[in-house]
One Martini backbone bead per residue (centre of mass of N, CA, C, O) as a GRO file, in nm:
protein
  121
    1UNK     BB    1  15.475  15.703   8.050
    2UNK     BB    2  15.691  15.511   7.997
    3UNK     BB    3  15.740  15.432   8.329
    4UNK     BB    4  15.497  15.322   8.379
    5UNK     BB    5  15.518  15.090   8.134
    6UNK     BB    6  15.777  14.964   8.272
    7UNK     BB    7  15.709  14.918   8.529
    8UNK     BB    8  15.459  14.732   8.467
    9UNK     BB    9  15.574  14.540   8.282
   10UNK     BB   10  15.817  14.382   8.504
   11UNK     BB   11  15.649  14.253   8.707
   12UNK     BB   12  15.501  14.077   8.480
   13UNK     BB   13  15.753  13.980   8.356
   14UNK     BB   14  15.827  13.831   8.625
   15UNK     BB   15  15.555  13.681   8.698
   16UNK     BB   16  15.601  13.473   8.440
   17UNK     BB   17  15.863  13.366   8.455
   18UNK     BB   18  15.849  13.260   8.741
   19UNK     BB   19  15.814  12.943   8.882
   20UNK     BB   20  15.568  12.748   9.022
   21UNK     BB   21  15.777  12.595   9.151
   22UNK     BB   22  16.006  12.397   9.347
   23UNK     BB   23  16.392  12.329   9.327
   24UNK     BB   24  16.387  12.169   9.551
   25UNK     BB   25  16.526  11.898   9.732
   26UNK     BB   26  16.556  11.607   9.822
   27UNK     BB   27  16.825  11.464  10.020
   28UNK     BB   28  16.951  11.203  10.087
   29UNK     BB   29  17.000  11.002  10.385
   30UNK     BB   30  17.345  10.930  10.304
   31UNK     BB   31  17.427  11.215  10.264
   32UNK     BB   32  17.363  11.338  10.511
   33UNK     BB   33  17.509  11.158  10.730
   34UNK     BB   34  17.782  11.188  10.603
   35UNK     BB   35  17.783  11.505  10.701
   36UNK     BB   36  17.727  11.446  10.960
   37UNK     BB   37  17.998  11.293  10.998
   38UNK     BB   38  18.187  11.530  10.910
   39UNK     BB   39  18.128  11.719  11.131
   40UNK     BB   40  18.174  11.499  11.383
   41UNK     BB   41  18.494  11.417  11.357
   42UNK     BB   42  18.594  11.649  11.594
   43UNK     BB   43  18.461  11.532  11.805
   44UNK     BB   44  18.515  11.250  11.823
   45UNK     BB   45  18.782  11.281  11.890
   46UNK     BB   46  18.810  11.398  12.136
   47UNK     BB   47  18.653  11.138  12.292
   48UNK     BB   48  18.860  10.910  12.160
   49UNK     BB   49  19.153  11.006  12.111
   50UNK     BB   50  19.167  10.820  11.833
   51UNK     BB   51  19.166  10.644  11.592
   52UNK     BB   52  18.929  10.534  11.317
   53UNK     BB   53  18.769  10.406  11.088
   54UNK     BB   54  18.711  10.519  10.798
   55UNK     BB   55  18.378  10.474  10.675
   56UNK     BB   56  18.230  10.323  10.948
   57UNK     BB   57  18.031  10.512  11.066
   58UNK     BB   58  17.754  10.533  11.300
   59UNK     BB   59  17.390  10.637  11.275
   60UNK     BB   60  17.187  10.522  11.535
   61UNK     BB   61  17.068  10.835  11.622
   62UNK     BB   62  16.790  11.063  11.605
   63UNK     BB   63  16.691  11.311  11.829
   64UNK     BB   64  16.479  11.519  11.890
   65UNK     BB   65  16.394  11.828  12.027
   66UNK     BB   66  16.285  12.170  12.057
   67UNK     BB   67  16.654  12.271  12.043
   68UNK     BB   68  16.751  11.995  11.965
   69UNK     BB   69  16.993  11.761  11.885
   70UNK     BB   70  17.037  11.387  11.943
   71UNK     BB   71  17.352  11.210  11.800
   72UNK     BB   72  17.422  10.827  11.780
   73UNK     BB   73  17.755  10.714  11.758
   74UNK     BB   74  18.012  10.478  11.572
   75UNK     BB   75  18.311  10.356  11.635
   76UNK     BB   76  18.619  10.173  11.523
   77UNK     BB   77  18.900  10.198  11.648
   78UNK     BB   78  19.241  10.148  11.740
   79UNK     BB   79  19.595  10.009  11.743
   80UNK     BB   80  19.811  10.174  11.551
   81UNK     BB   81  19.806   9.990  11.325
   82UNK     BB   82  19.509   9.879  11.261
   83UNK     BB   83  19.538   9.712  11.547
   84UNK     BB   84  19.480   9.546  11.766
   85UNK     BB   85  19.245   9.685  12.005
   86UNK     BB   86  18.915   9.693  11.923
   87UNK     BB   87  18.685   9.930  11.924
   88UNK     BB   88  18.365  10.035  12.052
   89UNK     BB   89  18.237  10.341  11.993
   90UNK     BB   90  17.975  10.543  12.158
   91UNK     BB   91  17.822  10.842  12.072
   92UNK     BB   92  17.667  11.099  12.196
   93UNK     BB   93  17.545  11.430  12.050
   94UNK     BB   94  17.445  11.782  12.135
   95UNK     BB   95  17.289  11.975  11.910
   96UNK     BB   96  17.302  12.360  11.991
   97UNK     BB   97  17.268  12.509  11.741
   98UNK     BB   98  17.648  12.543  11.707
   99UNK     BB   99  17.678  12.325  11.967
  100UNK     BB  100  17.883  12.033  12.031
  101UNK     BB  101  17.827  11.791  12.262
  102UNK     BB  102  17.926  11.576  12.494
  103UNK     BB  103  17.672  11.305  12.695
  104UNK     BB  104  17.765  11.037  12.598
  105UNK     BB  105  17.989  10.706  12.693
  106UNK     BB  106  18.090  10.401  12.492
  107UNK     BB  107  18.295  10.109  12.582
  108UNK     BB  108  18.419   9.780  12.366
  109UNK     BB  109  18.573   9.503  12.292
  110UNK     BB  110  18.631   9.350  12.034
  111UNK     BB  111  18.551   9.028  11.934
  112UNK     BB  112  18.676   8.836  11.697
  113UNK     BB  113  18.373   8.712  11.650
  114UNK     BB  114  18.289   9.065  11.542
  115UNK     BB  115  18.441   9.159  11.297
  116UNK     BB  116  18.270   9.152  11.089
  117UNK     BB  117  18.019   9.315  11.183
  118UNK     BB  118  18.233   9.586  11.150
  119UNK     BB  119  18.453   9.563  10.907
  120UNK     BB  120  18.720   9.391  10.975
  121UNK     BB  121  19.008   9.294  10.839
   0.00000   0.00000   0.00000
């Protein structure tokens, strides 16, 4: 008799403990991004080759397909310490299931007059 009304005990008093609401949360849309090019920046390196800015990357796109994710990065490279050329990466990369492609690859010298709009000092 005991173990009945224990069994029975148990399961009701674990289904009024339990919440009724769910403990998930949105994560903020900038820390996403974050983890995400935290993610890509070993695929970013084997792309561009050099290193680049690191903290000014961004995700110009990022596109659903039915069973991939295509997402498109820029980052803004450097010769030496620093130094000018500058160059502007964007890197397209395919993300699926647990493997990153790179798909396609843009690059383009920035010119003096667009160093602000890069925040390069």
């Amino acid at each position: 008799m005991k173990k009945k009304l224990i069994s029975t005990i148990i399961p009701v008093f674990l289904f009024f403990l339990s919440p009724f609401y769910s403990i998930a949360t949105d994560l903020p849309e900038e820390l996403l991004e974050k983890e995400l090019i935290h993610l890509l920046r070993g695929p970013i390196l084997s792309v561009v080759g050099v290193d680049w800015f690191r903290g000014n990357e961004k995700i110009l796109a990022i596109e659903q397909d039915t069973n991939s994710l295509n997402v498109k990065v820029q980052v803004v490279t450097f010769q030496g310490p620093h130094n000018p050329p500058y160059l502007e990466e964007i890197v397209t990369f395919n993300i699926k299931e647990n493997r990153i492609k790179p798909v396609d690859y843009f690059n383009r010298i920035i010119p003096e007059s667009e160093w602000n709009d890069f925040n390069i000092p």
